Amino acid sequence: MAFEDKTGQRVPMVTFKIREDYMWVTKTSDDIFKHKRVVLFALPGAFTPTCSSVHLPRYNELYDTFRSYGVDDVVCLSVNDSFVLNEWQKAEKADKITMLPDGNGDFSRALGFLVNKSDLCFGERSWRYSMVVDDGVIEKMFIEPESDEDPYGESSAEKMLKYLNPDAQLPASISIFTKHGCPYCARAKEMLRERKLPYEELVLNEQFSIKTVKAISGSTKLPQVFINGELIGGSEDLEKYFVSKETTSKNVNFSNTGTSQSLS
């Protein structure tokens, strides 16, 4: 394998067969890249471990951040057919990403990134890379190092974000355990929305049981808010957290003994 950095060159002109609303649509490279600044990340295949656990999810998570730095679209390319990519997009809830099926490998081959994965019964697949394309011209490429394995890092969403803005800060990863009818849960979510902080909500007896809350937080009270791996606690703790952040601009640890609703 010898992957050439194609920065400064135009992307290959090929056609793509895409399944949209139960109809076949033909799109060209111009439809994807012309008059737009596009972030594209390419990967070996839908439903594969690294692609599903981190590559696609992180680009989807940072989509709005990319857009804020002048990106018009974020595209995921794989040598899969459109049916597979559409189902993968649904499974990963990656609705913000444009899925680009390079089913015959035409784009990957012309770019010089089609590799033989016959040892895994994959046939020909794309090597993992990412790039910024400005009006059809490759502005910057990030190519995973040559290896018999499947390296990941150079093409990550985090690396792409640092290229787009070296001073960019990753948005906080926030999860909140809640239950229906809990006023403290509603207050915690309101505080997050007021600060325009996206969060993932996990609802008791839908995605988890009380055993999970106890195992992770050490408490049976709700809500329980986690920010970047740190247990903040209930709604009162969250309010103190924000006051501290806004006053000192430093992370402060809080226990989970603040206002929250007990399940017992």
mmCIF file of C-alpha atoms in Angstrom:
data_model
loop_
_atom_site.group_PDB
_atom_site.id
_atom_site.type_symbol
_atom_site.label_atom_id
_atom_site.label_comp_id
_atom_site.label_asym_id
_atom_site.label_seq_id
_atom_site.Cartn_x
_atom_site.Cartn_y
_atom_site.Cartn_z
ATOM 1 C CA MET A 1 0.000 0.000 0.000
ATOM 2 C CA ALA A 2 1.193 3.495 -0.794
ATOM 3 C CA PHE A 3 -1.270 6.298 -0.114
ATOM 4 C CA GLU A 4 -0.577 9.624 -1.770
ATOM 5 C CA ASP A 5 -1.735 12.806 -0.094
ATOM 6 C CA LYS A 6 -3.946 14.414 -2.750
ATOM 7 C CA THR A 7 -4.113 17.836 -1.099
ATOM 8 C CA GLY A 8 -4.462 20.514 -3.785
ATOM 9 C CA GLN A 9 -5.969 18.146 -6.362
ATOM 10 C CA ARG A 10 -9.573 17.927 -7.498
ATOM 11 C CA VAL A 11 -11.706 15.065 -6.289
ATOM 12 C CA PRO A 12 -12.477 12.332 -8.849
ATOM 13 C CA MET A 13 -15.542 12.901 -11.001
ATOM 14 C CA VAL A 14 -17.756 9.836 -10.584
ATOM 15 C CA THR A 15 -21.453 9.011 -10.243
ATOM 16 C CA PHE A 16 -23.133 7.590 -7.165
ATOM 17 C CA LYS A 17 -26.348 5.561 -7.008
ATOM 18 C CA ILE A 18 -28.217 6.610 -3.876
ATOM 19 C CA ARG A 19 -31.476 5.267 -2.503
ATOM 20 C CA GLU A 20 -33.685 8.150 -1.331
ATOM 21 C CA ASP A 21 -37.345 7.814 -0.352
ATOM 22 C CA TYR A 22 -37.593 4.373 -1.983
ATOM 23 C CA MET A 23 -36.290 5.754 -5.287
ATOM 24 C CA TRP A 24 -32.915 5.521 -6.993
ATOM 25 C CA VAL A 25 -31.182 8.888 -7.386
ATOM 26 C CA THR A 26 -28.021 9.459 -9.417
ATOM 27 C CA LYS A 27 -25.614 12.071 -8.078
ATOM 28 C CA THR A 28 -22.204 13.148 -9.303
ATOM 29 C CA SER A 29 -19.156 14.421 -7.469
ATOM 30 C CA ASP A 30 -20.287 17.933 -8.404
ATOM 31 C CA ASP A 31 -23.573 17.381 -6.570
ATOM 32 C CA ILE A 32 -21.623 16.518 -3.438
ATOM 33 C CA PHE A 33 -18.777 19.030 -3.573
ATOM 34 C CA LYS A 34 -19.397 21.881 -6.028
ATOM 35 C CA HIS A 35 -19.687 25.372 -4.482
ATOM 36 C CA LYS A 36 -19.470 23.862 -0.999
ATOM 37 C CA ARG A 37 -16.880 23.294 1.700
ATOM 38 C CA VAL A 38 -17.299 19.676 2.701
ATOM 39 C CA VAL A 39 -15.769 17.480 5.372
ATOM 40 C CA LEU A 40 -15.603 13.873 4.157
ATOM 41 C CA PHE A 41 -14.503 10.887 6.190
ATOM 42 C CA ALA A 42 -14.061 7.478 4.566
ATOM 43 C CA LEU A 43 -14.056 4.156 6.373
ATOM 44 C CA PRO A 44 -13.849 0.411 5.657
ATOM 45 C CA GLY A 45 -17.474 -0.517 6.193
ATOM 46 C CA ALA A 46 -20.844 -0.011 7.824
ATOM 47 C CA PHE A 47 -21.576 -1.887 11.053
ATOM 48 C CA THR A 48 -17.865 -2.612 11.639
ATOM 49 C CA PRO A 49 -16.455 -2.052 15.163
ATOM 50 C CA THR A 50 -14.329 1.118 14.959
ATOM 51 C CA CYS A 51 -16.605 2.690 12.376
ATOM 52 C CA SER A 52 -19.684 2.157 14.548
ATOM 53 C CA SER A 53 -18.199 2.799 17.974
ATOM 54 C CA VAL A 54 -16.347 6.031 17.326
ATOM 55 C CA HIS A 55 -15.777 7.178 13.719
ATOM 56 C CA LEU A 56 -19.332 7.837 12.561
ATOM 57 C CA PRO A 57 -20.777 8.721 16.019
ATOM 58 C CA ARG A 58 -18.153 11.389 16.736
ATOM 59 C CA TYR A 59 -18.576 13.101 13.365
ATOM 60 C CA ASN A 60 -22.317 13.088 13.916
ATOM 61 C CA GLU A 61 -21.896 14.467 17.432
ATOM 62 C CA LEU A 62 -19.628 17.296 16.239
ATOM 63 C CA TYR A 63 -21.653 18.098 13.112
ATOM 64 C CA ASP A 64 -23.021 21.406 14.427
ATOM 65 C CA THR A 65 -19.547 22.410 15.599
ATOM 66 C CA PHE A 66 -18.138 21.760 12.124
ATOM 67 C CA ARG A 67 -20.928 23.826 10.629
ATOM 68 C CA SER A 68 -20.077 26.730 12.937
ATOM 69 C CA TYR A 69 -16.569 26.785 11.425
ATOM 70 C CA GLY A 70 -17.696 27.194 7.820
ATOM 71 C CA VAL A 71 -18.447 23.614 6.769
ATOM 72 C CA ASP A 72 -21.530 23.142 4.578
ATOM 73 C CA ASP A 73 -21.851 19.357 4.855
ATOM 74 C CA VAL A 74 -20.287 16.342 6.553
ATOM 75 C CA VAL A 75 -20.123 13.237 4.351
ATOM 76 C CA CYS A 76 -19.440 9.610 5.269
ATOM 77 C CA LEU A 77 -18.106 7.508 2.374
ATOM 78 C CA SER A 78 -17.888 3.730 2.386
ATOM 79 C CA VAL A 79 -17.663 1.000 -0.221
ATOM 80 C CA ASN A 80 -21.129 -0.277 0.652
ATOM 81 C CA ASP A 81 -24.418 -0.115 -1.193
ATOM 82 C CA SER A 82 -26.962 2.562 -0.366
ATOM 83 C CA PHE A 83 -29.335 0.132 1.385
ATOM 84 C CA VAL A 84 -26.648 -0.845 3.889
ATOM 85 C CA LEU A 85 -25.550 2.740 4.543
ATOM 86 C CA ASN A 86 -29.136 3.894 5.022
ATOM 87 C CA GLU A 87 -29.794 1.166 7.597
ATOM 88 C CA TRP A 88 -26.506 1.916 9.350
ATOM 89 C CA GLN A 89 -27.404 5.591 9.516
ATOM 90 C CA LYS A 90 -30.721 4.697 11.170
ATOM 91 C CA ALA A 91 -29.085 2.293 13.617
ATOM 92 C CA GLU A 92 -26.501 4.901 14.662
ATOM 93 C CA LYS A 93 -29.032 7.773 14.682
ATOM 94 C CA ALA A 94 -26.556 9.660 12.494
ATOM 95 C CA ASP A 95 -29.237 11.693 10.772
ATOM 96 C CA LYS A 96 -27.042 14.776 10.364
ATOM 97 C CA ILE A 97 -24.468 12.998 8.212
ATOM 98 C CA THR A 98 -24.729 12.624 4.423
ATOM 99 C CA MET A 99 -24.103 8.952 3.646
ATOM 100 C CA LEU A 100 -22.264 8.440 0.352
ATOM 101 C CA PRO A 101 -22.315 4.859 -1.004
ATOM 102 C CA ASP A 102 -19.279 4.162 -3.173
ATOM 103 C CA GLY A 103 -20.663 0.726 -3.948
ATOM 104 C CA ASN A 104 -18.354 -0.148 -6.838
ATOM 105 C CA GLY A 105 -15.396 1.632 -5.295
ATOM 106 C CA ASP A 106 -15.157 4.056 -8.221
ATOM 107 C CA PHE A 107 -14.406 7.126 -6.111
ATOM 108 C CA SER A 108 -12.020 5.288 -3.781
ATOM 109 C CA ARG A 109 -10.180 3.668 -6.695
ATOM 110 C CA ALA A 110 -9.767 6.924 -8.607
ATOM 111 C CA LEU A 111 -8.513 8.673 -5.475
ATOM 112 C CA GLY A 112 -6.020 5.868 -4.810
ATOM 113 C CA PHE A 113 -7.542 4.661 -1.542
ATOM 114 C CA LEU A 114 -9.171 1.382 -2.532
ATOM 115 C CA VAL A 115 -7.588 -1.538 -0.671
ATOM 116 C CA ASN A 116 -7.973 -5.302 -0.869
ATOM 117 C CA LYS A 117 -9.576 -6.786 2.255
ATOM 118 C CA SER A 118 -10.088 -10.255 0.793
ATOM 119 C CA ASP A 119 -8.381 -11.801 3.824
ATOM 120 C CA LEU A 120 -11.461 -10.730 5.806
ATOM 121 C CA CYS A 121 -13.866 -11.651 2.978
ATOM 122 C CA PHE A 122 -14.590 -7.924 2.583
ATOM 123 C CA GLY A 123 -13.369 -7.707 -0.989
ATOM 124 C CA GLU A 124 -12.245 -4.188 -1.922
ATOM 125 C CA ARG A 125 -12.862 -1.429 0.597
ATOM 126 C CA SER A 126 -11.823 2.154 1.254
ATOM 127 C CA TRP A 127 -8.826 2.914 3.416
ATOM 128 C CA ARG A 128 -9.656 5.088 6.412
ATOM 129 C CA TYR A 129 -9.026 8.806 5.851
ATOM 130 C CA SER A 130 -10.692 12.180 6.091
ATOM 131 C CA MET A 131 -10.428 15.380 4.098
ATOM 132 C CA VAL A 132 -11.735 18.888 3.645
ATOM 133 C CA VAL A 133 -12.920 19.609 0.104
ATOM 134 C CA ASP A 134 -13.488 23.215 -0.959
ATOM 135 C CA ASP A 135 -15.497 23.566 -4.187
ATOM 136 C CA GLY A 136 -14.210 20.243 -5.460
ATOM 137 C CA VAL A 137 -10.551 20.827 -4.530
ATOM 138 C CA ILE A 138 -8.978 18.866 -1.700
ATOM 139 C CA GLU A 139 -7.913 21.435 0.872
ATOM 140 C CA LYS A 140 -6.455 19.005 3.420
ATOM 141 C CA MET A 141 -6.201 15.224 3.887
ATOM 142 C CA PHE A 142 -5.741 13.164 7.045
ATOM 143 C CA ILE A 143 -4.625 9.638 6.184
ATOM 144 C CA GLU A 144 -4.311 6.724 8.584
ATOM 145 C CA PRO A 145 -0.801 5.198 8.552
ATOM 146 C CA GLU A 146 -0.219 2.140 6.414
ATOM 147 C CA SER A 147 -0.776 -1.031 8.425
ATOM 148 C CA ASP A 148 -2.087 -4.571 8.180
ATOM 149 C CA GLU A 149 -4.523 -3.606 10.934
ATOM 150 C CA ASP A 150 -7.197 -0.897 10.907
ATOM 151 C CA PRO A 151 -5.578 2.175 12.488
ATOM 152 C CA TYR A 152 -7.717 5.053 13.717
ATOM 153 C CA GLY A 153 -6.689 8.494 14.920
ATOM 154 C CA GLU A 154 -5.510 10.665 12.039
ATOM 155 C CA SER A 155 -8.975 10.713 10.482
ATOM 156 C CA SER A 156 -10.807 11.339 13.751
ATOM 157 C CA ALA A 157 -13.419 14.045 14.193
ATOM 158 C CA GLU A 158 -11.277 15.617 16.915
ATOM 159 C CA LYS A 159 -8.283 15.974 14.564
ATOM 160 C CA MET A 160 -10.516 17.465 11.890
ATOM 161 C CA LEU A 161 -11.951 19.966 14.381
ATOM 162 C CA LYS A 162 -8.469 21.119 15.418
ATOM 163 C CA TYR A 163 -7.634 21.699 11.757
ATOM 164 C CA LEU A 164 -10.755 23.780 11.183
ATOM 165 C CA ASN A 165 -10.027 25.837 14.286
ATOM 166 C CA PRO A 166 -6.852 25.205 16.330
ATOM 167 C CA ASP A 167 -8.464 26.955 19.306
ATOM 168 C CA ALA A 168 -11.693 24.962 19.107
ATOM 169 C CA GLN A 169 -12.935 23.348 22.292
ATOM 170 C CA LEU A 170 -14.765 20.047 22.161
ATOM 171 C CA PRO A 171 -18.383 20.409 23.269
ATOM 172 C CA ALA A 172 -19.158 18.831 26.615
ATOM 173 C CA SER A 173 -20.472 15.260 26.644
ATOM 174 C CA ILE A 174 -23.520 15.343 28.897
ATOM 175 C CA SER A 175 -25.842 12.556 30.015
ATOM 176 C CA ILE A 176 -28.730 12.819 32.441
ATOM 177 C CA PHE A 177 -30.644 10.008 34.148
ATOM 178 C CA THR A 178 -34.286 11.004 34.618
ATOM 179 C CA LYS A 179 -37.754 9.614 35.269
ATOM 180 C CA HIS A 180 -41.187 10.692 34.059
ATOM 181 C CA GLY A 181 -42.954 13.243 36.234
ATOM 182 C CA CYS A 182 -39.831 14.296 38.127
ATOM 183 C CA PRO A 183 -39.803 18.107 38.645
ATOM 184 C CA TYR A 184 -36.115 18.131 39.565
ATOM 185 C CA CYS A 185 -35.344 16.316 36.329
ATOM 186 C CA ALA A 186 -37.319 18.929 34.415
ATOM 187 C CA ARG A 187 -35.361 21.710 36.137
ATOM 188 C CA ALA A 188 -32.009 20.103 35.335
ATOM 189 C CA LYS A 189 -32.940 19.747 31.670
ATOM 190 C CA GLU A 190 -34.158 23.347 31.574
ATOM 191 C CA MET A 191 -30.798 24.581 32.871
ATOM 192 C CA LEU A 192 -28.980 22.635 30.163
ATOM 193 C CA ARG A 193 -31.282 23.953 27.447
ATOM 194 C CA GLU A 194 -30.889 27.543 28.693
ATOM 195 C CA ARG A 195 -27.154 27.216 28.120
ATOM 196 C CA LYS A 196 -27.661 25.510 24.754
ATOM 197 C CA LEU A 197 -25.869 22.389 25.982
ATOM 198 C CA PRO A 198 -26.961 19.241 24.122
ATOM 199 C CA TYR A 199 -27.480 16.230 26.348
ATOM 200 C CA GLU A 200 -28.477 12.609 26.131
ATOM 201 C CA GLU A 201 -31.416 11.696 28.346
ATOM 202 C CA LEU A 202 -31.850 8.197 29.754
ATOM 203 C CA VAL A 203 -35.281 7.537 31.215
ATOM 204 C CA LEU A 204 -35.851 5.140 34.111
ATOM 205 C CA ASN A 205 -37.446 1.813 33.162
ATOM 206 C CA GLU A 206 -37.055 2.612 29.473
ATOM 207 C CA GLN A 207 -33.301 2.458 28.831
ATOM 208 C CA PHE A 208 -32.191 1.381 32.325
ATOM 209 C CA SER A 209 -33.316 0.216 35.768
ATOM 210 C CA ILE A 210 -32.627 1.667 39.203
ATOM 211 C CA LYS A 211 -29.749 -0.817 39.572
ATOM 212 C CA THR A 212 -27.884 1.062 36.862
ATOM 213 C CA VAL A 213 -28.305 4.425 38.628
ATOM 214 C CA LYS A 214 -27.085 2.923 41.906
ATOM 215 C CA ALA A 215 -24.143 1.173 40.238
ATOM 216 C CA ILE A 216 -22.936 4.278 38.382
ATOM 217 C CA SER A 217 -23.764 7.144 40.737
ATOM 218 C CA GLY A 218 -24.003 5.406 44.122
ATOM 219 C CA SER A 219 -27.450 6.936 44.595
ATOM 220 C CA THR A 220 -31.066 6.022 43.912
ATOM 221 C CA LYS A 221 -32.109 9.639 43.459
ATOM 222 C CA LEU A 222 -32.933 11.318 40.173
ATOM 223 C CA PRO A 223 -31.849 13.225 38.237
ATOM 224 C CA GLN A 224 -28.195 12.302 38.035
ATOM 225 C CA VAL A 225 -26.167 14.491 35.672
ATOM 226 C CA PHE A 226 -22.779 13.525 34.226
ATOM 227 C CA ILE A 227 -20.535 15.969 32.348
ATOM 228 C CA ASN A 228 -17.369 14.749 30.632
ATOM 229 C CA GLY A 229 -17.194 11.696 32.862
ATOM 230 C CA GLU A 230 -17.774 13.669 36.065
ATOM 231 C CA LEU A 231 -20.791 12.982 38.285
ATOM 232 C CA ILE A 232 -22.368 16.366 38.978
ATOM 233 C CA GLY A 233 -25.444 15.094 40.846
ATOM 234 C CA GLY A 234 -28.976 16.448 41.066
ATOM 235 C CA SER A 235 -30.532 19.694 39.884
ATOM 236 C CA GLU A 236 -29.218 21.768 42.788
ATOM 237 C CA ASP A 237 -25.734 20.383 42.239
ATOM 238 C CA LEU A 238 -25.991 21.264 38.569
ATOM 239 C CA GLU A 239 -26.977 24.829 39.414
ATOM 240 C CA LYS A 240 -23.958 25.141 41.736
ATOM 241 C CA TYR A 241 -21.759 23.668 39.032
ATOM 242 C CA PHE A 242 -22.812 26.316 36.527
ATOM 243 C CA VAL A 243 -22.425 29.134 39.059
ATOM 244 C CA SER A 244 -18.913 27.909 39.835
ATOM 245 C CA LYS A 245 -18.024 27.559 36.144
ATOM 246 C CA GLU A 246 -19.336 30.997 35.318
ATOM 247 C CA THR A 247 -17.547 32.544 38.297
ATOM 248 C CA THR A 248 -14.199 30.775 38.264
ATOM 249 C CA SER A 249 -14.083 29.064 34.831
ATOM 250 C CA LYS A 250 -12.813 25.960 36.582
ATOM 251 C CA ASN A 251 -14.250 22.471 36.917
ATOM 252 C CA VAL A 252 -15.600 21.791 40.399
ATOM 253 C CA ASN A 253 -16.491 18.371 41.780
ATOM 254 C CA PHE A 254 -19.834 18.020 43.531
ATOM 255 C CA SER A 255 -21.370 15.168 45.445
ATOM 256 C CA ASN A 256 -24.830 13.867 44.601
ATOM 257 C CA THR A 257 -26.427 15.089 47.816
ATOM 258 C CA GLY A 258 -28.228 18.080 46.356
ATOM 259 C CA THR A 259 -31.852 18.498 45.377
ATOM 260 C CA SER A 260 -33.086 15.399 43.609
ATOM 261 C CA GLN A 261 -36.068 13.148 43.700
ATOM 262 C CA SER A 262 -35.763 9.899 45.622
ATOM 263 C CA LEU A 263 -37.086 6.680 44.147
ATOM 264 C CA SER A 264 -37.598 5.128 47.557
#
